Amino acid sequence: MARAQGARAQMALAFETTYGTPPVGGFTKMPFASTSLGAEQPLQESELLGYGRDPLAPVKDAVTADGDVVVPMDAEALGFWLKAGFGDPVTTGTEAPYTHAFQSGAWTLPSMSIETAMPEIPRYAMYSGVMLDQLNWQMQRSGLLTATAQLVAQGEAVAAASVAGTPAPLTLKRFGHFNGAVTRNGAPLGNVVSASISYANNLDRIETIRSDGRIDGADPTVAALTGSIEVRFADQTLVTQAINGEACELEFAYTLPSGESFTFTAHAVYLPRPRIEISGPQGIQASFDWQAAQDSLLGRMCSATLINDMESY
């Protein structure tokens, strides 16, 4: 008897033309480390009296379809998640490498269909109307570099055969922590121990009355870009900025020796005044939980640039 194993699981993704309707083809095989994407439908226990001490049968509640996907920070696959979070990029270049420029502030975002496959059961779950609610990752000295995409879906359809067909594979080119760099106002920011970045679309689920219990959609509201920087306390630059209430530009970048790169820029970052503690004889560190806002000159909060061999997304 075959048993489900995560090692055999697969994921395929395609963007939808119509929200909630999986496309006929055009799926791409996506690399992922883990996923909690799924649909659940809780039960409401009966509140009725007069039928003895044993309760009556429960009633089904509305369907909720959402979850996380942990994905590698990859030079090609990352573009799909950036498109889901920011909308279509502006792509330049007549031949490889191509430059894909994403910007925050789009009023509408694309929806996706994502199929997770367990071939040995077989179980193929197609999630339609999937939208990206949040994308976050961390920078540090070592370890595997991954990002977490928090998703909201309209619903789930389970079949015994794949609807995605044979998805097109990608060439895996992962960024590593040692490929990363942090700059402030164009100059390298020294003494950075770790950093975290979190971009949120803050999706508003449209929970209308439907016979299938699904949502009608998910609208992006006011976006948020937050994070933290842990630094070895070596000078007063960041503390002075925080005290003065000034903004700076922070850039988080990765570059591979083969030429692929990813650059994420928060154009107007504000820092809180931190507590500087002396906890022992070791080096003193300071943590800044920063927030980004719209830059008055550029008219946007952040930009992301991905350079790779993909012609389009």
Coordinates of C-alpha atoms in Angstrom, one line a residue:
M1 CA 0.0 0.0 0.0
A2 CA 1.4 3.4 -1.1
R3 CA 1.8 6.0 1.6
A4 CA 2.1 9.7 1.0
Q5 CA 5.7 11.0 1.3
G6 CA 6.8 14.7 1.2
A7 CA 9.8 13.7 -0.9
R8 CA 7.5 12.8 -3.8
A9 CA 5.3 15.9 -3.5
Q10 CA 5.2 18.3 -6.4
M11 CA 3.9 21.8 -7.0
A12 CA 2.8 23.5 -10.2
L13 CA 1.7 27.2 -10.6
A14 CA 0.0 29.2 -13.4
F15 CA -1.5 32.7 -13.4
E16 CA -5.2 32.9 -14.1
T17 CA -7.0 34.9 -16.7
T18 CA -10.2 34.8 -14.8
Y19 CA -10.2 34.8 -11.0
G20 CA -11.0 31.4 -9.6
T21 CA -10.7 29.6 -13.0
P22 CA -7.6 27.4 -13.4
P23 CA -6.1 27.8 -16.9
V24 CA -6.0 24.9 -19.3
G25 CA -2.2 24.9 -19.6
G26 CA 0.9 27.0 -19.0
F27 CA 1.8 25.6 -15.6
T28 CA 5.3 25.8 -14.2
K29 CA 6.9 23.3 -11.8
M30 CA 7.8 25.2 -8.7
P31 CA 10.6 24.4 -6.2
F32 CA 9.4 24.5 -2.6
A33 CA 10.6 23.3 0.8
S34 CA 7.2 22.9 2.6
T35 CA 3.6 24.1 2.3
S36 CA 0.6 24.3 4.6
L37 CA -1.7 25.5 1.7
G38 CA -5.0 23.7 2.1
A39 CA -8.8 24.1 2.6
E40 CA -10.7 23.4 5.8
Q41 CA -14.3 23.5 6.7
P42 CA -15.1 23.4 10.4
L43 CA -18.2 22.1 12.0
Q44 CA -20.6 24.1 14.2
E45 CA -22.0 22.1 17.1
S46 CA -25.7 22.0 17.6
E47 CA -27.1 24.4 20.1
L48 CA -30.6 22.9 20.1
L49 CA -32.3 21.6 23.3
G50 CA -35.0 19.1 24.0
Y51 CA -33.4 16.1 22.4
G52 CA -31.7 14.6 25.5
R53 CA -28.2 14.9 26.7
D54 CA -26.6 13.6 23.5
P55 CA -26.1 16.4 20.9
L56 CA -27.6 16.5 17.4
A57 CA -25.5 16.3 14.3
P58 CA -23.2 19.3 13.7
V59 CA -23.6 21.7 10.8
K60 CA -20.9 22.6 8.2
D61 CA -19.4 26.1 8.4
A62 CA -17.8 28.2 5.6
V63 CA -14.7 27.0 3.7
T64 CA -11.3 28.6 4.4
A65 CA -8.5 28.0 1.9
D66 CA -5.1 29.5 2.7
G67 CA -1.6 28.6 4.0
D68 CA 2.1 29.2 3.6
V69 CA 4.6 28.0 1.0
V70 CA 8.3 28.0 1.9
V71 CA 10.3 28.6 -1.3
P72 CA 14.0 29.0 -2.1
M73 CA 15.3 32.4 -3.0
D74 CA 15.9 31.3 -6.6
A75 CA 16.9 33.5 -9.5
E76 CA 14.1 32.2 -11.8
A77 CA 11.3 31.0 -9.5
L78 CA 11.4 34.1 -7.3
G79 CA 9.9 36.1 -10.2
F80 CA 6.6 34.3 -10.0
W81 CA 6.2 35.2 -6.3
L82 CA 7.2 38.8 -7.0
K83 CA 4.6 39.0 -9.8
A84 CA 2.0 37.7 -7.4
G85 CA 3.0 40.3 -4.8
F86 CA 3.5 43.4 -7.0
G87 CA 1.9 42.7 -10.3
D88 CA 3.4 42.5 -13.8
P89 CA 7.0 43.6 -14.1
V90 CA 8.5 45.9 -16.7
T91 CA 10.9 43.6 -18.5
T92 CA 13.8 45.0 -20.6
G93 CA 16.4 43.3 -22.7
T94 CA 16.4 41.7 -26.2
E95 CA 18.3 38.6 -25.1
A96 CA 19.4 37.0 -21.8
P97 CA 20.0 38.3 -19.3
Y98 CA 16.7 40.0 -18.9
T99 CA 15.8 42.7 -16.2
H100 CA 12.4 42.4 -14.5
A101 CA 11.5 45.5 -12.5
F102 CA 8.7 45.3 -10.0
Q103 CA 7.1 48.2 -8.1
S104 CA 4.8 48.5 -5.1
G105 CA 1.5 50.3 -5.3
A106 CA -0.5 48.4 -8.0
W107 CA -4.3 48.6 -7.5
T108 CA -4.9 45.1 -8.8
L109 CA -2.9 41.9 -8.4
P110 CA -2.9 38.7 -10.4
S111 CA -4.4 35.5 -9.1
M112 CA -2.9 32.1 -9.5
S113 CA -3.8 28.4 -9.6
I114 CA -1.5 26.2 -7.6
E115 CA -1.7 22.4 -7.8
T116 CA 0.0 20.2 -5.1
A117 CA 0.5 16.6 -6.1
M118 CA 0.9 13.4 -4.1
P119 CA 1.3 11.0 -7.0
E120 CA 1.5 7.8 -4.9
I121 CA -2.0 8.2 -3.4
P122 CA -3.0 9.6 -6.0
R123 CA -4.1 13.1 -4.8
Y124 CA -3.9 16.2 -6.8
A125 CA -5.3 19.3 -5.1
M126 CA -5.9 22.4 -7.3
Y127 CA -6.2 25.7 -5.4
S128 CA -7.8 28.4 -7.5
G129 CA -8.1 32.1 -6.9
V130 CA -4.8 32.1 -5.0
M131 CA -3.4 35.5 -4.1
L132 CA -0.2 36.5 -2.3
D133 CA -0.9 38.2 1.1
Q134 CA 2.6 38.4 2.4
L135 CA 6.2 37.6 1.4
N136 CA 9.0 37.6 4.0
W137 CA 12.6 36.4 4.3
Q138 CA 15.6 36.8 6.5
M139 CA 19.2 37.7 5.9
Q140 CA 22.0 36.2 8.0
R141 CA 25.5 34.9 7.8
S142 CA 24.9 31.3 7.1
G143 CA 22.2 28.7 6.5
L144 CA 19.7 28.0 3.7
L145 CA 18.1 31.2 2.2
T146 CA 14.3 30.8 1.8
A147 CA 11.3 33.0 1.7
T148 CA 7.8 32.4 3.0
A149 CA 4.8 33.3 0.9
Q150 CA 1.5 33.6 2.8
L151 CA -1.4 32.8 0.4
V152 CA -5.2 33.2 0.4
A153 CA -7.2 31.0 -2.0
Q154 CA -10.8 30.8 -3.1
G155 CA -11.1 27.1 -2.9
E156 CA -9.8 23.6 -3.3
A157 CA -10.6 20.9 -5.9
V158 CA -9.2 17.4 -5.3
A159 CA -8.8 14.9 -8.2
A160 CA -7.1 11.6 -8.9
A161 CA -5.3 12.9 -11.9
S162 CA -3.3 16.1 -12.5
V163 CA -5.1 19.1 -14.1
A164 CA -1.8 20.9 -14.6
G165 CA -0.5 18.2 -17.0
T166 CA 3.3 18.2 -17.3
P167 CA 4.5 21.5 -15.9
A168 CA 7.5 23.2 -17.5
P169 CA 10.6 22.9 -15.2
L170 CA 12.9 25.7 -14.2
T171 CA 16.6 25.9 -13.9
L172 CA 17.4 26.1 -10.2
K173 CA 19.9 28.9 -9.4
R174 CA 19.6 29.6 -5.6
F175 CA 20.9 32.6 -3.9
G176 CA 22.8 32.1 -0.7
H177 CA 23.2 34.2 2.4
F178 CA 26.9 34.7 1.5
N179 CA 25.6 36.4 -1.8
G180 CA 23.8 39.1 0.2
A181 CA 24.6 42.7 0.9
V182 CA 22.9 45.6 2.7
T183 CA 23.4 49.2 1.8
R184 CA 22.0 52.4 3.3
N185 CA 21.6 55.4 1.0
G186 CA 23.9 53.7 -1.5
A187 CA 26.7 52.9 0.9
P188 CA 27.4 49.6 2.5
L189 CA 25.9 49.3 5.9
G190 CA 28.5 47.7 8.2
N191 CA 28.2 45.6 11.3
V192 CA 24.9 44.0 10.2
V193 CA 24.4 40.7 12.1
S194 CA 21.0 39.9 10.6
A195 CA 18.0 41.5 8.9
S196 CA 14.4 40.5 8.1
I197 CA 12.1 41.9 5.4
S198 CA 8.3 41.5 5.3
Y199 CA 6.0 42.8 2.5
A200 CA 2.3 42.5 3.1
N201 CA -0.6 43.3 0.7
N202 CA -3.1 43.0 3.6
L203 CA -5.7 41.2 1.5
D204 CA -9.4 41.8 2.4
R205 CA -11.4 38.6 1.9
I206 CA -14.7 39.3 0.2
E207 CA -16.9 36.9 2.2
T208 CA -20.3 37.1 0.4
I209 CA -23.1 34.6 0.8
R210 CA -22.5 31.7 -1.6
S211 CA -23.9 28.2 -1.8
D212 CA -20.3 26.7 -2.0
G213 CA -19.1 28.6 1.1
R214 CA -16.1 30.1 -0.8
I215 CA -15.0 33.7 -0.9
D216 CA -15.7 36.0 -3.9
G217 CA -12.2 37.3 -4.0
A218 CA -9.5 39.1 -2.0
D219 CA -8.8 42.8 -2.5
P220 CA -5.4 44.4 -1.6
T221 CA -5.7 47.2 0.9
V222 CA -3.0 49.5 2.3
A223 CA 0.3 47.6 1.9
A224 CA 3.0 47.4 4.6
L225 CA 6.7 46.9 4.4
T226 CA 8.4 46.2 7.7
G227 CA 11.5 44.4 9.1
S228 CA 14.3 44.5 11.5
I229 CA 18.0 45.1 11.5
E230 CA 20.4 43.7 14.1
V231 CA 23.7 45.5 14.2
R232 CA 26.9 45.6 16.2
F233 CA 26.9 48.9 17.9
A234 CA 29.8 50.8 16.4
D235 CA 28.6 54.3 15.7
Q236 CA 25.7 56.7 16.2
T237 CA 24.5 56.8 12.6
L238 CA 21.3 54.8 12.8
V239 CA 20.5 56.1 16.3
T240 CA 20.9 59.7 15.2
Q241 CA 18.6 59.0 12.2
A242 CA 16.0 57.5 14.6
I243 CA 16.1 60.4 17.0
N244 CA 15.8 62.9 14.1
G245 CA 12.9 61.1 12.6
E246 CA 14.6 61.0 9.2
A247 CA 14.2 58.5 6.4
C248 CA 16.9 56.5 4.6
E249 CA 16.9 54.1 1.7
L250 CA 17.8 50.5 2.5
E251 CA 18.8 48.1 -0.2
F252 CA 19.0 44.3 0.2
A253 CA 20.8 42.6 -2.7
Y254 CA 22.0 39.2 -3.8
T255 CA 24.3 38.5 -6.7
L256 CA 25.5 35.2 -8.1
P257 CA 28.9 34.7 -9.8
S258 CA 27.0 33.7 -13.0
G259 CA 25.4 37.1 -13.2
E260 CA 21.9 36.6 -11.8
S261 CA 20.9 39.1 -9.2
F262 CA 18.0 40.2 -7.0
T263 CA 17.8 43.7 -5.5
F264 CA 15.0 44.8 -3.1
T265 CA 14.9 48.5 -2.3
A266 CA 12.9 50.2 0.5
H267 CA 13.0 53.8 -0.6
A268 CA 11.9 55.6 2.6
V269 CA 12.7 53.7 5.8
Y270 CA 12.0 55.1 9.3
L271 CA 13.8 53.7 12.4
P272 CA 12.6 53.7 16.0
R273 CA 14.8 54.8 18.8
P274 CA 16.3 51.6 20.2
R275 CA 17.2 50.5 23.7
I276 CA 20.9 50.1 23.9
E277 CA 21.7 47.4 26.5
I278 CA 25.0 46.3 28.0
S279 CA 24.2 42.6 28.8
G280 CA 27.8 41.4 29.4
P281 CA 31.4 41.5 28.2
Q282 CA 30.5 40.6 24.6
G283 CA 29.9 43.0 21.8
I284 CA 27.0 45.3 22.2
Q285 CA 24.2 45.0 19.6
A286 CA 21.2 47.2 18.7
S287 CA 18.0 46.1 17.1
F288 CA 15.9 48.4 14.8
D289 CA 12.4 47.4 13.9
W290 CA 12.0 49.6 10.9
Q291 CA 9.0 50.6 8.8
A292 CA 8.9 51.8 5.2
A293 CA 6.6 54.4 3.7
Q294 CA 6.0 55.9 0.3
D295 CA 8.8 58.0 -1.0
S296 CA 7.5 61.5 -1.9
L297 CA 9.8 61.8 -5.0
L298 CA 9.5 58.4 -6.5
G299 CA 5.8 57.9 -5.5
R300 CA 6.2 54.4 -4.3
M301 CA 7.4 52.5 -1.2
C302 CA 9.6 49.8 -2.7
S303 CA 11.1 48.3 -5.8
A304 CA 12.4 44.9 -6.7
T305 CA 14.7 44.1 -9.6
L306 CA 15.4 40.5 -10.7
I307 CA 18.0 39.8 -13.4
N308 CA 17.9 36.3 -14.9
D309 CA 17.5 34.3 -18.1
M310 CA 13.7 34.2 -18.0
E311 CA 12.3 36.1 -21.0
S312 CA 9.0 37.0 -19.3
Y313 CA 6.7 36.1 -16.4

